[in-house]
């Protein structure tokens, strides 16, 4: 059996590995460099830039701890060189790439845009032509652009990460995860940043308490946050950069910056694929439609990753790639199962969650355990007292329904909560886990204890630990 995987992001790489493991002759076709957006234009370079921003922030606190240094100064060219080094190191040392090579997967890098020549043939701009008994589509996604006059004047997040210098002022349109990453990184690097959102609050997919806390912190840092700005009508070039015209309830306004970056969502990267040639259907938004086995409307074509328009993060993409390839080779053998996927962002402040929001919990059937960062020892030691952790639990059983964190190490804290949820721990059980002291993870146990006390006011966590 010949299996062709299109795309070399997390979903595509996992699909190729799984297909080859099952004995199929597997080819992996990628338009650019191996690794897709995650390695070349996503988490790896972005996290490197965010780490530099964190170092700049931490350096400003050294005096509080008796460490005297000169004021930190950013050499952006050297930082970009470091980003390139990290991206290359991740590619060169990727265990997944080593596995791809070990299994004999034929990798066609820089092949250009892949397309269906016919239902069972994949072609690429490089002149490549591959027979395909089965196809796994993992082409990923791309930034959605504004559909208004002058939209070509705005950069995307990808353009922002490729800038050769830090702009003096930046207007970020769209305040989701990506927008906040762009805003906080370049603010740390010295740009004057405006972050605007058409809707009523930033981070609309997050718990409202998280949105409010992050917005308050960003404003305190000096980022101008404007929510509910209304509709964007057009963009125009000015002597100093770009002007964005907006209107709300008949009132017009204009925003201006040296650079405008739009982060308003994602579209499936299916341009040029000619899905119709294989009978693959998409939804109204352009994302590929699949069933629970990740099979498309064409029985021999499966799909995984961002092209589905689901959770646009790496862990579910890896899982989907495994499921799609298994079913492509073995038939409908494996159903895609939902799991508590932790989602977070390495912004400043960090925020993360796993499970449901408080406003999604069944009314009257849940409890909340909330702890502010300033109540814990480690945050006081590190001077990182802004933020909170809250756990949402089912009232009767104590089952953990969700966890939301804003503040230092939020992403890491939520990973622990995700493990607890996957393991079926109740809040009282999590509360008596003797986590090391003083750590950021300790705030999670304290939040669990408060939630457990809402269910059983007689609970004594020390008694539980002694008996456990």
Coordinates of C-alpha atoms in Angstrom, one line a residue:
X1 CA 0.0 0.0 0.0
X2 CA 1.2 3.5 -0.9
X3 CA 0.4 6.2 1.6
X4 CA 1.2 9.9 0.9
X5 CA 1.2 12.3 3.7
X6 CA 0.9 16.0 2.8
X7 CA 2.5 18.3 5.4
X8 CA 5.3 17.9 7.8
X9 CA 4.0 19.6 10.9
X10 CA 3.2 17.6 14.1
X11 CA 0.2 15.8 12.5
X12 CA 2.0 15.0 9.3
X13 CA 5.1 13.7 10.9
X14 CA 3.2 11.5 13.3
X15 CA 1.0 10.2 10.4
X16 CA 4.0 9.3 8.4
X17 CA 5.7 7.5 11.3
X18 CA 2.5 5.5 12.1
X19 CA 1.9 4.6 8.5
X20 CA 5.4 3.3 8.0
X21 CA 5.2 1.4 11.3
X22 CA 2.2 -0.4 10.0
X23 CA 4.1 -1.5 6.9
X24 CA 2.9 1.0 4.3
X25 CA 5.2 2.5 1.7
X26 CA 5.1 6.0 2.9
X27 CA 6.0 9.4 1.4
X28 CA 5.9 12.7 3.1
X29 CA 5.5 15.8 1.0
X30 CA 6.1 19.3 2.4
X31 CA 6.0 22.6 0.6
X32 CA 8.9 24.1 2.7
X33 CA 11.3 22.9 5.3
X34 CA 10.6 19.8 7.4
X35 CA 8.8 20.5 10.6
X36 CA 6.0 22.7 9.4
X37 CA 4.8 25.8 11.2
X38 CA 5.4 24.4 14.7
X39 CA 9.2 24.1 14.1
X40 CA 9.8 27.0 11.7
X41 CA 7.1 29.6 12.3
X42 CA 5.2 28.6 15.4
X43 CA 6.0 27.4 19.0
X44 CA 9.7 26.9 18.6
X45 CA 10.7 30.4 17.2
X46 CA 8.0 32.2 19.1
X47 CA 8.9 30.5 22.4
X48 CA 12.6 31.6 21.8
X49 CA 11.5 35.2 21.3
X50 CA 9.3 35.0 24.3
X51 CA 12.2 33.6 26.4
X52 CA 14.3 36.6 25.4
X53 CA 11.4 38.9 26.4
X54 CA 11.3 37.2 29.8
X55 CA 15.0 37.6 30.2
X56 CA 14.6 41.4 29.6
X57 CA 11.9 41.5 32.2
X58 CA 13.8 39.5 34.7
X59 CA 16.9 41.6 34.3
X60 CA 14.9 44.7 35.4
X61 CA 14.2 43.0 38.7
X62 CA 17.8 42.2 39.5
X63 CA 18.4 45.3 41.6
X64 CA 15.6 44.1 44.0
X65 CA 17.8 41.1 44.8
X66 CA 21.0 43.1 45.3
X67 CA 22.4 42.3 41.9
X68 CA 23.8 45.4 40.2
X69 CA 24.0 45.4 36.4
X70 CA 23.7 47.9 33.6
X71 CA 20.3 48.4 32.0
X72 CA 19.5 45.6 29.6
X73 CA 19.8 46.4 25.9
X74 CA 18.4 44.3 23.1
X75 CA 20.5 43.4 20.1
X76 CA 17.7 42.3 17.9
X77 CA 20.0 41.0 15.1
X78 CA 21.8 38.7 17.6
X79 CA 18.4 37.5 18.9
X80 CA 17.2 36.6 15.4
X81 CA 20.4 34.7 14.9
X82 CA 19.7 32.8 18.1
X83 CA 16.2 32.0 16.9
X84 CA 17.6 30.6 13.7
X85 CA 20.1 28.5 15.7
X86 CA 17.3 27.1 17.9
X87 CA 15.1 26.2 15.0
X88 CA 18.0 24.4 13.3
X89 CA 18.9 22.6 16.5
X90 CA 15.3 21.4 17.0
X91 CA 15.1 20.2 13.4
X92 CA 18.5 18.4 13.6
X93 CA 17.9 16.8 16.9
X94 CA 14.2 16.0 16.4
X95 CA 13.5 12.4 17.6
X96 CA 10.6 12.4 15.2
X97 CA 12.8 13.1 12.3
X98 CA 15.2 10.4 13.3
X99 CA 12.3 8.0 13.5
X100 CA 11.1 9.1 10.1
X101 CA 14.5 8.3 8.6
X102 CA 14.8 5.0 10.5
X103 CA 11.5 3.8 9.1
X104 CA 12.4 4.6 5.5
X105 CA 9.8 7.3 4.9
X106 CA 10.6 9.2 1.7
X107 CA 10.7 12.8 2.6
X108 CA 10.2 15.4 -0.2
X109 CA 11.2 18.8 1.3
X110 CA 10.7 22.1 -0.5
X111 CA 8.5 20.3 -3.0
X112 CA 6.2 23.3 -3.6
X113 CA 2.4 23.2 -3.3
X114 CA 1.0 19.6 -3.4
X115 CA -2.2 18.9 -5.2
X116 CA -4.4 16.0 -6.3
X117 CA -3.6 15.2 -10.0
X118 CA -6.4 12.8 -9.7
X119 CA -8.0 10.9 -6.9
X120 CA -5.0 8.6 -6.4
X121 CA -2.1 10.8 -7.6
X122 CA -0.3 13.5 -5.7
X123 CA 1.6 16.1 -7.7
X124 CA 3.8 19.0 -6.6
X125 CA 5.2 22.1 -8.2
X126 CA 8.7 20.5 -8.3
X127 CA 7.5 18.0 -10.9
X128 CA 6.9 15.3 -8.2
X129 CA 4.3 12.7 -9.0
X130 CA 3.4 10.1 -6.5
X131 CA 0.8 7.2 -6.6
X132 CA -1.4 7.1 -3.5
X133 CA -3.7 4.3 -2.4
X134 CA -4.3 6.4 0.7
X135 CA -3.7 10.1 1.4
X136 CA -3.4 11.8 4.8
X137 CA -4.0 15.5 4.6
X138 CA -2.0 17.5 7.1
X139 CA -1.2 20.8 5.3
X140 CA -1.9 22.9 8.4
X141 CA -3.4 26.4 8.6
X142 CA -2.6 30.0 7.7
X143 CA -3.4 33.4 9.1
X144 CA -6.8 34.8 8.1
X145 CA -6.5 38.2 6.5
X146 CA -8.9 41.1 6.8
X147 CA -11.3 41.3 3.9
X148 CA -11.4 45.1 3.8
X149 CA -9.8 47.8 1.5
X150 CA -6.2 48.2 2.3
X151 CA -5.8 44.8 4.0
X152 CA -2.6 44.2 2.2
X153 CA -1.0 46.9 4.3
X154 CA -1.3 44.7 7.4
X155 CA 1.2 42.1 8.4
X156 CA 0.4 38.7 9.7
X157 CA 1.9 37.1 12.8
X158 CA 4.3 35.2 10.5
X159 CA 5.5 38.5 9.1
X160 CA 5.9 39.9 12.7
X161 CA 8.2 37.0 13.7
X162 CA 10.3 37.7 10.6
X163 CA 10.9 41.4 11.2
X164 CA 14.5 42.6 10.9
X165 CA 14.0 45.3 13.5
X166 CA 11.6 46.2 16.3
X167 CA 9.0 48.7 15.1
X168 CA 8.6 51.9 17.2
X169 CA 4.9 51.3 17.4
X170 CA 2.7 48.3 16.8
X171 CA -1.1 47.9 16.5
X172 CA -2.2 44.3 16.9
X173 CA -5.7 43.6 15.6
X174 CA -7.2 40.5 17.3
X175 CA -6.6 39.7 20.9
X176 CA -6.6 35.9 21.0
X177 CA -3.6 33.7 21.9
X178 CA -1.5 34.8 18.9
X179 CA -2.3 38.5 19.2
X180 CA -1.2 38.5 22.9
X181 CA 2.0 36.7 22.0
X182 CA 2.9 39.4 19.4
X183 CA 1.8 42.2 21.7
X184 CA 3.7 41.1 24.8
X185 CA 6.9 40.1 23.0
X186 CA 7.3 43.4 21.1
X187 CA 6.3 45.4 24.1
X188 CA 9.1 43.8 26.0
X189 CA 11.5 44.7 23.2
X190 CA 10.5 48.4 23.4
X191 CA 7.7 48.9 20.9
X192 CA 4.7 51.0 21.9
X193 CA 1.9 48.5 21.6
X194 CA -1.9 48.9 21.1
X195 CA -3.9 45.7 21.3
X196 CA -7.5 45.9 20.0
X197 CA -10.4 43.5 19.8
X198 CA -13.7 43.9 18.0
X199 CA -15.6 41.8 20.6
X200 CA -16.3 42.7 24.2
X201 CA -13.2 41.1 25.7
X202 CA -9.8 39.8 24.9
X203 CA -9.1 36.1 24.9
X204 CA -12.8 35.3 24.1
X205 CA -12.2 31.6 24.3
X206 CA -10.9 31.8 27.9
X207 CA -12.7 32.0 31.2
X208 CA -14.0 35.5 31.6
X209 CA -12.0 35.9 34.8
X210 CA -8.9 35.0 32.9
X211 CA -9.6 37.6 30.2
X212 CA -10.2 40.3 32.8
X213 CA -7.1 39.5 34.8
X214 CA -4.8 39.4 31.7
X215 CA -6.3 42.6 30.3
X216 CA -5.7 44.4 33.7
X217 CA -2.1 43.2 33.8
X218 CA -1.4 44.2 30.2
X219 CA -2.7 47.7 30.9
X220 CA -0.5 47.9 34.0
X221 CA 2.5 47.0 32.0
X222 CA 1.8 49.9 29.6
X223 CA 0.1 48.1 26.7
X224 CA -3.0 50.0 25.5
X225 CA -5.8 47.4 25.4
X226 CA -9.1 48.4 23.7
X227 CA -12.0 46.0 23.7
X228 CA -15.2 46.3 21.7
X229 CA -13.8 48.7 19.1
X230 CA -16.5 47.7 16.5
X231 CA -16.0 47.0 12.8
X232 CA -12.9 47.6 10.9
X233 CA -13.7 49.4 7.6
X234 CA -10.4 50.0 5.9
X235 CA -6.7 50.5 6.2
X236 CA -4.7 53.3 4.6
X237 CA -1.0 54.1 4.3
X238 CA 0.3 57.2 6.1
X239 CA 3.6 59.0 6.3
X240 CA 4.3 57.3 9.6
X241 CA 2.9 53.8 9.0
X242 CA -0.7 52.6 8.7
X243 CA -4.1 54.0 9.8
X244 CA -7.0 51.7 10.6
X245 CA -10.5 53.1 10.3
X246 CA -13.1 51.6 12.7
X247 CA -16.7 52.3 13.4
X248 CA -19.1 51.4 16.2
X249 CA -22.8 52.4 16.5
X250 CA -22.3 55.0 13.8
X251 CA -19.3 56.5 15.5
X252 CA -16.1 56.5 13.5
X253 CA -12.6 56.3 14.9
X254 CA -9.0 55.8 13.6
X255 CA -6.0 54.0 15.0
X256 CA -2.5 54.4 13.8
X257 CA 0.9 52.7 14.2
X258 CA 4.1 52.1 12.3
X259 CA 3.1 48.5 11.8
X260 CA -0.3 46.8 11.9
X261 CA -0.4 43.1 12.6
X262 CA -3.6 41.1 12.2
X263 CA -4.2 38.0 14.3
X264 CA -7.9 37.4 13.6
X265 CA -7.9 33.6 13.3
X266 CA -6.9 30.8 11.0
X267 CA -7.9 29.3 7.6
X268 CA -7.1 25.9 6.3
X269 CA -4.0 25.8 4.1
X270 CA -5.7 24.1 1.2
X271 CA -5.0 26.6 -1.5
X272 CA -3.9 24.7 -4.7
X273 CA -4.6 21.2 -3.3
X274 CA -7.6 20.8 -5.7
X275 CA -9.6 18.8 -3.1
X276 CA -12.5 18.5 -5.5
X277 CA -10.3 16.2 -7.7
X278 CA -10.4 13.6 -4.9
X279 CA -13.9 14.3 -3.8
X280 CA -12.9 15.8 -0.4
X281 CA -15.5 18.2 1.0
X282 CA -14.9 21.2 3.3
X283 CA -17.2 23.1 5.6
X284 CA -18.4 26.7 5.1
X285 CA -15.2 28.0 6.7
X286 CA -13.0 25.9 4.3
X287 CA -11.8 23.4 6.9
X288 CA -11.8 19.7 5.8
X289 CA -14.7 17.7 7.1
X290 CA -14.0 14.3 8.8
X291 CA -15.9 11.8 10.9
X292 CA -14.8 10.3 14.2
X293 CA -12.2 8.2 12.4
X294 CA -10.8 11.3 10.7
X295 CA -12.0 10.0 7.3
X296 CA -13.1 12.6 4.8
X297 CA -15.9 12.4 2.3
X298 CA -13.4 10.5 0.0
X299 CA -13.0 7.1 1.5
X300 CA -9.3 6.8 0.8
X301 CA -8.4 10.3 2.1
X302 CA -8.0 11.1 5.8
X303 CA -7.0 14.4 7.5
X304 CA -5.5 15.6 10.7
X305 CA -4.2 18.7 12.4
X306 CA -5.0 22.4 11.8
X307 CA -6.7 21.7 8.5
X308 CA -9.7 20.4 10.6
X309 CA -10.1 23.8 12.4
X310 CA -10.3 22.2 15.8
X311 CA -7.8 22.9 18.7
X312 CA -4.9 24.4 16.8
X313 CA -2.2 23.1 19.1
X314 CA 0.5 20.5 18.9
X315 CA -0.6 17.6 21.2
X316 CA -4.1 17.1 19.5
X317 CA -2.4 17.3 16.1
X318 CA 0.0 14.5 17.1
X319 CA -2.9 12.4 18.3
X320 CA -4.9 13.1 15.2
X321 CA -2.0 12.2 13.0
X322 CA -1.7 8.8 14.7
X323 CA -5.4 8.1 14.4
X324 CA -5.7 9.2 10.8
X325 CA -2.7 7.1 9.7
X326 CA -3.9 4.0 11.6
X327 CA -7.3 4.2 9.9
X328 CA -5.8 4.9 6.5
X329 CA -3.7 1.7 6.7
X330 CA -5.9 -0.6 8.8
X331 CA -9.4 0.6 8.0
X332 CA -11.7 2.2 10.5
X333 CA -9.9 0.7 13.5
X334 CA -9.4 3.6 15.8
X335 CA -11.9 6.3 16.9
X336 CA -10.7 9.8 17.8
X337 CA -11.1 10.2 21.5
X338 CA -11.5 13.5 23.3
X339 CA -9.1 14.2 26.1
X340 CA -8.4 17.1 28.5
X341 CA -6.0 19.1 26.3
X342 CA -4.2 21.8 28.3
X343 CA -4.0 25.1 26.4
X344 CA -1.8 28.0 27.3
X345 CA 0.4 30.7 26.0
X346 CA 3.9 31.9 26.9
X347 CA 2.9 35.5 27.1
X348 CA 3.6 37.9 29.9
X349 CA 1.6 37.2 32.0
X350 CA 1.3 33.5 31.1
X351 CA -2.2 32.0 31.1
X352 CA -3.5 28.5 30.6
X353 CA -6.4 26.2 31.2
X354 CA -7.6 22.6 30.9
X355 CA -11.2 21.5 30.9
X356 CA -14.3 23.7 31.1
X357 CA -14.7 27.3 32.0
X358 CA -16.7 28.4 35.1
X359 CA -19.5 29.8 32.9
X360 CA -19.8 26.4 31.2
X361 CA -20.2 24.4 34.4
X362 CA -23.7 23.2 35.3
X363 CA -25.5 25.7 37.5
X364 CA -25.6 24.8 41.2
X365 CA -23.6 21.6 40.6
X366 CA -20.0 22.8 40.9
X367 CA -17.6 24.4 43.4
X368 CA -14.6 26.6 42.8
X369 CA -11.3 26.7 44.7
X370 CA -9.4 29.9 44.0
X371 CA -6.0 31.0 45.3
X372 CA -4.3 34.3 44.4
X373 CA -0.6 34.1 43.6
X374 CA 0.3 36.6 46.4
X375 CA -0.9 34.0 49.0
X376 CA 1.9 31.5 48.1
X377 CA 5.5 31.4 49.2
X378 CA 7.2 30.8 45.9
X379 CA 5.5 33.7 44.2
X380 CA 6.6 36.0 47.1
X381 CA 10.2 34.7 46.8
X382 CA 10.3 35.4 43.1
X383 CA 8.4 38.7 43.2
X384 CA 5.7 37.3 40.9
X385 CA 2.6 37.8 42.9
X386 CA 0.2 38.8 40.1
X387 CA -2.3 36.1 39.1
X388 CA -4.5 33.4 40.4
X389 CA -5.3 29.7 40.1
X390 CA -8.8 28.3 40.3
X391 CA -10.1 24.8 40.1
X392 CA -13.7 23.9 39.1
X393 CA -15.0 20.7 40.5
X394 CA -18.2 18.7 40.5
X395 CA -20.0 19.3 43.8
X396 CA -21.1 15.8 44.6
X397 CA -18.1 13.7 43.4
X398 CA -15.2 16.2 43.7
X399 CA -14.2 15.4 40.1
X400 CA -12.1 18.1 38.5
X401 CA -13.9 19.7 35.7
X402 CA -11.4 22.5 34.8
X403 CA -8.5 24.5 36.0
X404 CA -7.5 28.1 35.0
X405 CA -4.3 29.9 35.8
X406 CA -3.0 33.4 35.2
X407 CA 0.5 34.3 36.2
X408 CA 4.1 33.0 36.4
X409 CA 4.5 29.4 35.2
X410 CA 0.8 29.1 34.4
X411 CA 1.4 26.8 31.5
X412 CA 3.5 24.4 33.7
X413 CA 0.9 24.5 36.5
X414 CA -1.9 23.5 34.2
X415 CA 0.1 20.5 32.9
X416 CA -0.1 19.1 36.4
X417 CA -3.8 19.7 36.5
X418 CA -4.2 17.9 33.2
X419 CA -2.4 14.9 34.5
X420 CA -4.6 14.9 37.6
X421 CA -7.8 15.1 35.4
X422 CA -6.5 12.3 33.1
X423 CA -5.8 10.2 36.2
X424 CA -9.3 10.8 37.6
X425 CA -8.1 12.5 40.8
X426 CA -10.7 14.2 42.9
X427 CA -9.9 17.6 44.4
X428 CA -9.5 16.1 47.9
X429 CA -7.0 13.6 46.5
X430 CA -5.1 16.3 44.6
X431 CA -5.0 18.4 47.8
X432 CA -3.2 15.7 49.7
X433 CA -0.5 15.1 47.2
X434 CA 2.7 16.2 49.0
X435 CA 4.1 18.5 46.3
X436 CA 7.5 20.0 46.9
X437 CA 7.8 23.3 48.8
X438 CA 8.1 26.0 47.8
X439 CA 7.0 25.5 44.1
X440 CA 4.6 27.0 41.7
X441 CA 2.7 23.7 41.5
X442 CA 1.9 24.1 45.2
X443 CA -0.7 26.7 44.3
X444 CA -2.6 23.9 42.5
X445 CA -2.8 21.8 45.6
X446 CA -4.0 24.7 47.7
X447 CA -6.7 25.5 45.1
X448 CA -7.8 21.9 45.2
X449 CA -8.0 22.0 49.0
X450 CA -10.2 25.1 48.9
X451 CA -12.5 23.4 46.4
X452 CA -12.6 20.2 48.5
X453 CA -13.5 22.3 51.6
X454 CA -16.4 23.7 49.6
X455 CA -17.7 20.2 49.3
X456 CA -16.7 19.0 52.8
X457 CA -16.0 21.8 55.3
X458 CA -14.6 19.2 57.8
X459 CA -11.8 18.2 55.5
X460 CA -8.3 18.4 57.0
X461 CA -5.7 18.1 54.3
X462 CA -2.9 17.1 56.8
X463 CA -5.0 14.2 58.0
X464 CA -5.5 13.1 54.5
X465 CA -1.8 13.3 53.8
X466 CA -0.9 11.3 57.0
X467 CA -3.4 8.6 56.1
X468 CA -2.4 8.5 52.4

